[in-house]
mmCIF file of the N, C-alpha and C atoms, coordinates in Angstrom:
data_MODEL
# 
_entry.id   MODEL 
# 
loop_
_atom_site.group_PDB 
_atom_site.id 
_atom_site.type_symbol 
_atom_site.label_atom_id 
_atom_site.label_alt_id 
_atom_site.label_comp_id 
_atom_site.label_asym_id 
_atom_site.label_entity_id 
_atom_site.label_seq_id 
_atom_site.pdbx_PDB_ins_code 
_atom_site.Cartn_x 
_atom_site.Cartn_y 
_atom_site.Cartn_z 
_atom_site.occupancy 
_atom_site.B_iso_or_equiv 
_atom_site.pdbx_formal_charge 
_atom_site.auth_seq_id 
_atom_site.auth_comp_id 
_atom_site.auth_asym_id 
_atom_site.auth_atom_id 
_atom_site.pdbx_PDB_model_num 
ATOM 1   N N  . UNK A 1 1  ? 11.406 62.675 27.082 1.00 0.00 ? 1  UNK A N  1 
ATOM 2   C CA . UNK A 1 1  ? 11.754 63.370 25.856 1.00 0.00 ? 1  UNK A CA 1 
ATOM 3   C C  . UNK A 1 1  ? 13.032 62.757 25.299 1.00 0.00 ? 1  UNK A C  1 
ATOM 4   N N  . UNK A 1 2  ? 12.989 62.453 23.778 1.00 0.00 ? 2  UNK A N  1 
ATOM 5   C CA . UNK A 1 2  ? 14.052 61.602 23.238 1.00 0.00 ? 2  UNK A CA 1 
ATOM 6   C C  . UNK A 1 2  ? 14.805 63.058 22.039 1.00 0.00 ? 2  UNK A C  1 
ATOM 7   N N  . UNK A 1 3  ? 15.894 62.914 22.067 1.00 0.00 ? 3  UNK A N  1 
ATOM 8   C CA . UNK A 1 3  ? 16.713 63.826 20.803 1.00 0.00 ? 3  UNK A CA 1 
ATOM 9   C C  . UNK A 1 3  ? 16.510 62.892 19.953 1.00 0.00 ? 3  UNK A C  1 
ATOM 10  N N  . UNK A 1 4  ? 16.096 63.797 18.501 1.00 0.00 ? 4  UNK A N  1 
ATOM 11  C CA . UNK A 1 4  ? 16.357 63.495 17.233 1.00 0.00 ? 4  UNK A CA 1 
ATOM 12  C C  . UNK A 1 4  ? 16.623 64.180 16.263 1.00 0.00 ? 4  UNK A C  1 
ATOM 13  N N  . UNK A 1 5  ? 17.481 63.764 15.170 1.00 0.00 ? 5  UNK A N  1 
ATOM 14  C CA . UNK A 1 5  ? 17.978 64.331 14.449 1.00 0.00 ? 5  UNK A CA 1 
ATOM 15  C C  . UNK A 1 5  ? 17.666 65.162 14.017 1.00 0.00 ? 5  UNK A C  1 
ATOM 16  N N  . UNK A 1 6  ? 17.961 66.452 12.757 1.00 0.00 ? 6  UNK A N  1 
ATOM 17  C CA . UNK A 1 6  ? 17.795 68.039 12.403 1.00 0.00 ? 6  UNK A CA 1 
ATOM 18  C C  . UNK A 1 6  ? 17.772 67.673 11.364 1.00 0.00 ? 6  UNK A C  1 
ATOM 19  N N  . UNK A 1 7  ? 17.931 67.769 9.973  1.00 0.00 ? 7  UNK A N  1 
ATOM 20  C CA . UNK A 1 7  ? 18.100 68.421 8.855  1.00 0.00 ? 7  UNK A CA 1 
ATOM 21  C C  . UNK A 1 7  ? 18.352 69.253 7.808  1.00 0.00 ? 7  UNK A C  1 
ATOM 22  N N  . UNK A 1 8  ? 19.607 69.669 7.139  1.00 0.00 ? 8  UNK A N  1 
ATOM 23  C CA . UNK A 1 8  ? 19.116 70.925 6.188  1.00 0.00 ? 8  UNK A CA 1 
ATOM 24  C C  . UNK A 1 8  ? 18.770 70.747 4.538  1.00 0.00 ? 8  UNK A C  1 
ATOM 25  N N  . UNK A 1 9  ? 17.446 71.049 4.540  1.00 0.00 ? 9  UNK A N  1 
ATOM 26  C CA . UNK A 1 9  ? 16.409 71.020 3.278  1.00 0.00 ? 9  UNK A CA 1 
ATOM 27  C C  . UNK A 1 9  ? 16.830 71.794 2.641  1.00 0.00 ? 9  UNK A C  1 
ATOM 28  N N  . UNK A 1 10 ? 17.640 71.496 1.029  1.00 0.00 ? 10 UNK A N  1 
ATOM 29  C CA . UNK A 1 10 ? 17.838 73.017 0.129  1.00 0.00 ? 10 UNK A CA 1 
ATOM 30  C C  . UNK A 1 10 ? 16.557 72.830 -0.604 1.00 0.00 ? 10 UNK A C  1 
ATOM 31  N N  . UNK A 1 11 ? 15.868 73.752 -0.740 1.00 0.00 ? 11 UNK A N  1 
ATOM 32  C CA . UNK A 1 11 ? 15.155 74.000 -1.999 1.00 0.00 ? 11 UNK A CA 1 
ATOM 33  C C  . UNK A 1 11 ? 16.380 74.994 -2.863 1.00 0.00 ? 11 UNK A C  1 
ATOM 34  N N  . UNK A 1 12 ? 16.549 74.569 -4.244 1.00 0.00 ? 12 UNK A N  1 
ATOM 35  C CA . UNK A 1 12 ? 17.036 75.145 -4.961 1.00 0.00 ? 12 UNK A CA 1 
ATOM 36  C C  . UNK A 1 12 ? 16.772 75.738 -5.796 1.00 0.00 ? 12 UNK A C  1 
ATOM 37  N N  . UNK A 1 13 ? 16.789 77.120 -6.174 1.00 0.00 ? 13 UNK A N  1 
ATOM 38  C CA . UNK A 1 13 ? 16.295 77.611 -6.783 1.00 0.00 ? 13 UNK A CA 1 
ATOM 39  C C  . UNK A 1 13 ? 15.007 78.307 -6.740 1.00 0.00 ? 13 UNK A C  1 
ATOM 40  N N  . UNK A 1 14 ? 14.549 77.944 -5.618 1.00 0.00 ? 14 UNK A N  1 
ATOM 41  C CA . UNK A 1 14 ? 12.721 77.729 -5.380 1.00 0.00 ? 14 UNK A CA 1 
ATOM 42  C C  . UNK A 1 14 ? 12.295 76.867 -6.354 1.00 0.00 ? 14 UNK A C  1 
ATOM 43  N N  . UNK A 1 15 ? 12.781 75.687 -6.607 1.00 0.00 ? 15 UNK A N  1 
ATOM 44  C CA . UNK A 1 15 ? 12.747 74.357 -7.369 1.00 0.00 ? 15 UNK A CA 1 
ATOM 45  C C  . UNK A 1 15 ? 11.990 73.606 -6.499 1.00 0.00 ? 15 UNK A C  1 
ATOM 46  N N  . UNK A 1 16 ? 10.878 73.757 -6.103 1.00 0.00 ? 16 UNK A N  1 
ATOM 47  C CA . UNK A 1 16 ? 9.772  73.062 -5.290 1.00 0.00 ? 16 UNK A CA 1 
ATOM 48  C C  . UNK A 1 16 ? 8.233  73.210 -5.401 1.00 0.00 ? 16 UNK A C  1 
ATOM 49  N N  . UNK A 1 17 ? 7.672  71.972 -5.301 1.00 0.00 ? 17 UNK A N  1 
ATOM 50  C CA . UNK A 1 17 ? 5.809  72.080 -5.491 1.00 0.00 ? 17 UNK A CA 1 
ATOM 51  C C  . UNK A 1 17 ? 5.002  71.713 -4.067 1.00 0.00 ? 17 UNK A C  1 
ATOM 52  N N  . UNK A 1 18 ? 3.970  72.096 -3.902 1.00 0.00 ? 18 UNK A N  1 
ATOM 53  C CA . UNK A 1 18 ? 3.334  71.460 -2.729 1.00 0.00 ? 18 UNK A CA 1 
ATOM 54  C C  . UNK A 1 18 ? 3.372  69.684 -2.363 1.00 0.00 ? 18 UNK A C  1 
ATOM 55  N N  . UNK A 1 19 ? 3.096  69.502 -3.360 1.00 0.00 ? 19 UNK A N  1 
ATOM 56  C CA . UNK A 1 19 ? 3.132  67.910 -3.525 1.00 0.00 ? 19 UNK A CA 1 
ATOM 57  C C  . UNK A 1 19 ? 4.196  67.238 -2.949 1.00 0.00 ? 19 UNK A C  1 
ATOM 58  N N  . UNK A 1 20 ? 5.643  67.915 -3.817 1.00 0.00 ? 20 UNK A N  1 
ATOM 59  C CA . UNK A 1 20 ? 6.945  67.556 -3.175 1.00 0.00 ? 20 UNK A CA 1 
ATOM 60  C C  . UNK A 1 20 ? 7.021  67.526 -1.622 1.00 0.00 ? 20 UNK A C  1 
ATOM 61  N N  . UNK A 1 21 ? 6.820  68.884 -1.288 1.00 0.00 ? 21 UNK A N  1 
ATOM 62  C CA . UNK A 1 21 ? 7.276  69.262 -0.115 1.00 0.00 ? 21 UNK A CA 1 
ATOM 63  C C  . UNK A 1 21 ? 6.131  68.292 1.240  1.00 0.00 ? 21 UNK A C  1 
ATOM 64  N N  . UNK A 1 22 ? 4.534  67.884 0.860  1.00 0.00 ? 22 UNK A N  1 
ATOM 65  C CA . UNK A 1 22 ? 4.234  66.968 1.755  1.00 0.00 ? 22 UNK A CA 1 
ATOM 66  C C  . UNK A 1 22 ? 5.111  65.875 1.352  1.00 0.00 ? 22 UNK A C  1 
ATOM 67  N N  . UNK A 1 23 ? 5.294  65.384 0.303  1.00 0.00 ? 23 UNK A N  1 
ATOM 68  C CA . UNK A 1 23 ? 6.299  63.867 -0.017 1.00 0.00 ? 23 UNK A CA 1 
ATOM 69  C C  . UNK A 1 23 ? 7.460  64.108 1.230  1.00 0.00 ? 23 UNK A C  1 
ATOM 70  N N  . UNK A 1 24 ? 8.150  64.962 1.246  1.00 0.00 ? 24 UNK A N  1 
ATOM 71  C CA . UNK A 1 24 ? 9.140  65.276 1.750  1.00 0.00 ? 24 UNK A CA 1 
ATOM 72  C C  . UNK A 1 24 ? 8.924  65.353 3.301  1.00 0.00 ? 24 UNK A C  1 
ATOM 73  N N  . UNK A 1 25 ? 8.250  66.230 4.158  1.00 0.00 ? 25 UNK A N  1 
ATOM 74  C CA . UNK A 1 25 ? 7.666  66.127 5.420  1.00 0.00 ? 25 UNK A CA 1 
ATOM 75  C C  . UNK A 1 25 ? 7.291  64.895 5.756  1.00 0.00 ? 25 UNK A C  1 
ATOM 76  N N  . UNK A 1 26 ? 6.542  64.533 4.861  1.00 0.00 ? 26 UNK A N  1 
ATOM 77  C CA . UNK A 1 26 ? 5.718  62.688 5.202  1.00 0.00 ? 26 UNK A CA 1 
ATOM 78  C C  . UNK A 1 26 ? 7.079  61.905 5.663  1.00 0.00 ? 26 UNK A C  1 
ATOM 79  N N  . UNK A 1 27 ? 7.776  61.890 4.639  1.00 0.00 ? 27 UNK A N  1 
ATOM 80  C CA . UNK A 1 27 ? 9.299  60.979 4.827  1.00 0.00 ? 27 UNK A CA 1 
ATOM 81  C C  . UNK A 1 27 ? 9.910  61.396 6.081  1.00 0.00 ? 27 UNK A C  1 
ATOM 82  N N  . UNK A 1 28 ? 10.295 62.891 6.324  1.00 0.00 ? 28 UNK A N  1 
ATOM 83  C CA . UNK A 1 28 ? 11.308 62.843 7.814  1.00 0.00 ? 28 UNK A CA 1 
ATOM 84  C C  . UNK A 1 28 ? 10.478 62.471 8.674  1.00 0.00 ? 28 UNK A C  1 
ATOM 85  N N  . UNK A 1 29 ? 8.878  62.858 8.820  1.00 0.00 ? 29 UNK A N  1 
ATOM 86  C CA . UNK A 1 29 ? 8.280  62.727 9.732  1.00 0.00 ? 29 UNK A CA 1 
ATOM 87  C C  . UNK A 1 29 ? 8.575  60.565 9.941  1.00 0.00 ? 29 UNK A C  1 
ATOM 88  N N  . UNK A 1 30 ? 8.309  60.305 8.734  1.00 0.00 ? 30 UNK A N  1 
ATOM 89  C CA . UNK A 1 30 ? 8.045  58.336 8.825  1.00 0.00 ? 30 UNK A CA 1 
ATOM 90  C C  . UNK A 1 30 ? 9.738  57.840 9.597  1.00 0.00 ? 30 UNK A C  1 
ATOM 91  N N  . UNK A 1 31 ? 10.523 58.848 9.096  1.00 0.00 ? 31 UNK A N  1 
ATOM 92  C CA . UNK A 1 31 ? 12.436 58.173 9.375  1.00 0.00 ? 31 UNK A CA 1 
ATOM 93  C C  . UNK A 1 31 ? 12.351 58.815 11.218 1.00 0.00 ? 31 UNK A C  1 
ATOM 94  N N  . UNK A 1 32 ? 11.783 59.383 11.504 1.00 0.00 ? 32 UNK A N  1 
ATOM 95  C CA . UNK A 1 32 ? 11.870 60.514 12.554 1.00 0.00 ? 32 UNK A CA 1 
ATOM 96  C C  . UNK A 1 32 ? 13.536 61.285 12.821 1.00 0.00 ? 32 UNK A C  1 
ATOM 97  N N  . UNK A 1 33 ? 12.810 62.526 12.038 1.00 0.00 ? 33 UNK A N  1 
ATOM 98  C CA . UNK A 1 33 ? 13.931 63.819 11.601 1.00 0.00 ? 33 UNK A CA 1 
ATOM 99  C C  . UNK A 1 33 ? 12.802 64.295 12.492 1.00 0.00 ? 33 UNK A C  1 
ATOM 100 N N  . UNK A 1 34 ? 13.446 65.060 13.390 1.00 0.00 ? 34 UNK A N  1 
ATOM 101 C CA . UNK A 1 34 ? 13.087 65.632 14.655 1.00 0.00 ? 34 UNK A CA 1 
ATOM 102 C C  . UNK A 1 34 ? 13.035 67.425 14.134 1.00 0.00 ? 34 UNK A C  1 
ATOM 103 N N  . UNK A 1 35 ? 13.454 67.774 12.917 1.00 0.00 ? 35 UNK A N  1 
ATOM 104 C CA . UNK A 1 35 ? 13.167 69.273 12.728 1.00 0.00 ? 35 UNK A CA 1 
ATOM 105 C C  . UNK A 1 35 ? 13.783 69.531 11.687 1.00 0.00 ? 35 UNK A C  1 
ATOM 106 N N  . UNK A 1 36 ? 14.288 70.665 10.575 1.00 0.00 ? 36 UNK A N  1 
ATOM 107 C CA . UNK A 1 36 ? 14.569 71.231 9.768  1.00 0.00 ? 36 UNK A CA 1 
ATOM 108 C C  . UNK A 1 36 ? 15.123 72.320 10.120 1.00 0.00 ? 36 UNK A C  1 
ATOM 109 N N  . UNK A 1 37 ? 16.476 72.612 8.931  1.00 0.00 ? 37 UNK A N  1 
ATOM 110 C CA . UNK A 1 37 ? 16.715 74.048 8.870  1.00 0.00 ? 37 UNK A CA 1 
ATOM 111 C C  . UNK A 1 37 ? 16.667 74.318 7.050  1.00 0.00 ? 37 UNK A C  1 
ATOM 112 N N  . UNK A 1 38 ? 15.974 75.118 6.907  1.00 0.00 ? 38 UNK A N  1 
ATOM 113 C CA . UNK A 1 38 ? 15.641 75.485 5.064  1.00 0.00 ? 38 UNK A CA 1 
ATOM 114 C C  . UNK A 1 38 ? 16.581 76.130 4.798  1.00 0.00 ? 38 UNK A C  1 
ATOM 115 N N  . UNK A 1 39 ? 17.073 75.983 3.839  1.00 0.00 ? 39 UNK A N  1 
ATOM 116 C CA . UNK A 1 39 ? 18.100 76.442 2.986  1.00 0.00 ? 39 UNK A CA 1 
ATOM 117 C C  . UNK A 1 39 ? 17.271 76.770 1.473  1.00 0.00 ? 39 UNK A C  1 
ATOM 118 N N  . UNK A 1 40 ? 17.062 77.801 0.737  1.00 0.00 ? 40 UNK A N  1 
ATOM 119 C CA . UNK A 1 40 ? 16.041 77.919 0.030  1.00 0.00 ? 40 UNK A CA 1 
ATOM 120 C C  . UNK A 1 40 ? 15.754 79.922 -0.190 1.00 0.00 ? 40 UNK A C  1 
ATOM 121 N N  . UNK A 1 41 ? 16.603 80.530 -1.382 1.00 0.00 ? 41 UNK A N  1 
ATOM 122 C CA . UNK A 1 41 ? 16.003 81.466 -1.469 1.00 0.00 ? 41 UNK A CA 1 
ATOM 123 C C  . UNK A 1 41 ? 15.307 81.834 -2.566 1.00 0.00 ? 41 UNK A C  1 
ATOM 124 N N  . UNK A 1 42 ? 14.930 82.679 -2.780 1.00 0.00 ? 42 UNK A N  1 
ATOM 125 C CA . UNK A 1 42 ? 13.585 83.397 -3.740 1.00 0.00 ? 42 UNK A CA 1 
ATOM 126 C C  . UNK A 1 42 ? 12.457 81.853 -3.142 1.00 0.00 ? 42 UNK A C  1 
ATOM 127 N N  . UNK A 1 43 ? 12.195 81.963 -2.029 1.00 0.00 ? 43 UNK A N  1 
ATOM 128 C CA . UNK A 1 43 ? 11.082 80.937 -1.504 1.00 0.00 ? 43 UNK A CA 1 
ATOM 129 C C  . UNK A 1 43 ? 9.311  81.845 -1.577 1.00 0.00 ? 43 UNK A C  1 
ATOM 130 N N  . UNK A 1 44 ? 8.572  81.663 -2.058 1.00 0.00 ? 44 UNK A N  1 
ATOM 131 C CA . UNK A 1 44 ? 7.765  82.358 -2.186 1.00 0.00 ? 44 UNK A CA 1 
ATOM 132 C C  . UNK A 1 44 ? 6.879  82.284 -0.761 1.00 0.00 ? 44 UNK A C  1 
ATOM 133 N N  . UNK A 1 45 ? 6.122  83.202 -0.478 1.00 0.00 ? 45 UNK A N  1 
ATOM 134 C CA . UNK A 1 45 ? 5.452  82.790 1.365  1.00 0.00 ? 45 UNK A CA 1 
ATOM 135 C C  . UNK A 1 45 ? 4.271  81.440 1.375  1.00 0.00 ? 45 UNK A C  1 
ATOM 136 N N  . UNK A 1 46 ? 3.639  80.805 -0.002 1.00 0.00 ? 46 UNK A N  1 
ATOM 137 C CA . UNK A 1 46 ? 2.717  79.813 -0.403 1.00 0.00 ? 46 UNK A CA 1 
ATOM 138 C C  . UNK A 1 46 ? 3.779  78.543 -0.166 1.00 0.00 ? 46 UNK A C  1 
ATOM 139 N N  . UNK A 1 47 ? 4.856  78.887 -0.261 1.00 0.00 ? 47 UNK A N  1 
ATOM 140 C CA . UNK A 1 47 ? 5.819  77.489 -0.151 1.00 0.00 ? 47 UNK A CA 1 
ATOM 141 C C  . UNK A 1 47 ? 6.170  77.108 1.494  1.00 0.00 ? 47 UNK A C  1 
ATOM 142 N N  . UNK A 1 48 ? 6.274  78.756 2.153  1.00 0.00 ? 48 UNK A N  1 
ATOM 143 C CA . UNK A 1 48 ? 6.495  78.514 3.590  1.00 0.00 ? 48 UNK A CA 1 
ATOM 144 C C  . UNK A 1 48 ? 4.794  77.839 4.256  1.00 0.00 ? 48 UNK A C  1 
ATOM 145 N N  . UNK A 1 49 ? 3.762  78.470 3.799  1.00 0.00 ? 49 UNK A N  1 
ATOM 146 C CA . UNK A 1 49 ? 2.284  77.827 4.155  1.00 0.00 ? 49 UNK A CA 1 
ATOM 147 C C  . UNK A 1 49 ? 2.629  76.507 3.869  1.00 0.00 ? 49 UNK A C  1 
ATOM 148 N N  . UNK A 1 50 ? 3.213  75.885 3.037  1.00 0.00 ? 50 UNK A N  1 
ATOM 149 C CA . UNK A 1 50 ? 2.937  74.433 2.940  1.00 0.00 ? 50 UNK A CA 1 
ATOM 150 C C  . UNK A 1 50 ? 3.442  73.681 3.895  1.00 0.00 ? 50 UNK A C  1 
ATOM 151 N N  . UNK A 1 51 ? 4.489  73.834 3.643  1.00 0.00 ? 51 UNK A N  1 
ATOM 152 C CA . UNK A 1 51 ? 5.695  73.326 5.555  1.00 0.00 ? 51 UNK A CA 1 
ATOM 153 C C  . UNK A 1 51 ? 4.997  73.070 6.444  1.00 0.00 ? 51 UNK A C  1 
ATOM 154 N N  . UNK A 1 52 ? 3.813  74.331 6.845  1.00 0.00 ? 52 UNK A N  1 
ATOM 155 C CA . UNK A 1 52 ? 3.383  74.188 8.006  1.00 0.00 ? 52 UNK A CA 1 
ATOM 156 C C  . UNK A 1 52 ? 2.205  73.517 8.078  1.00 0.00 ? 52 UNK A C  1 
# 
């Protein structure tokens, strides 16, 4: 098991689309960002489904 780096993701505003947010996953996943912490309120629960 190797450590890798964290992240904190603002969505601002809830200034985010599905599209973005795979763009965004695709990328930490390709750099290897080992996890997230969201920063992001009025997040609607369709935005947290996408993440996952």
């Amino acid at each position: 098991m190797s450590a890798r780096p964290r992240v904190w993701w603002h969505w601002m505003n809830g200034n985010v689309t599905n599209d973005r947010i795979a763009e965004d996953v695709a990328w930490m996943k390709r750099v290897g960002i080992g996890g997230l912490q969201n920063v992001g309120r009025r997040v609607r629960i369709r935005w947290w489904q996408a993440v996952r």
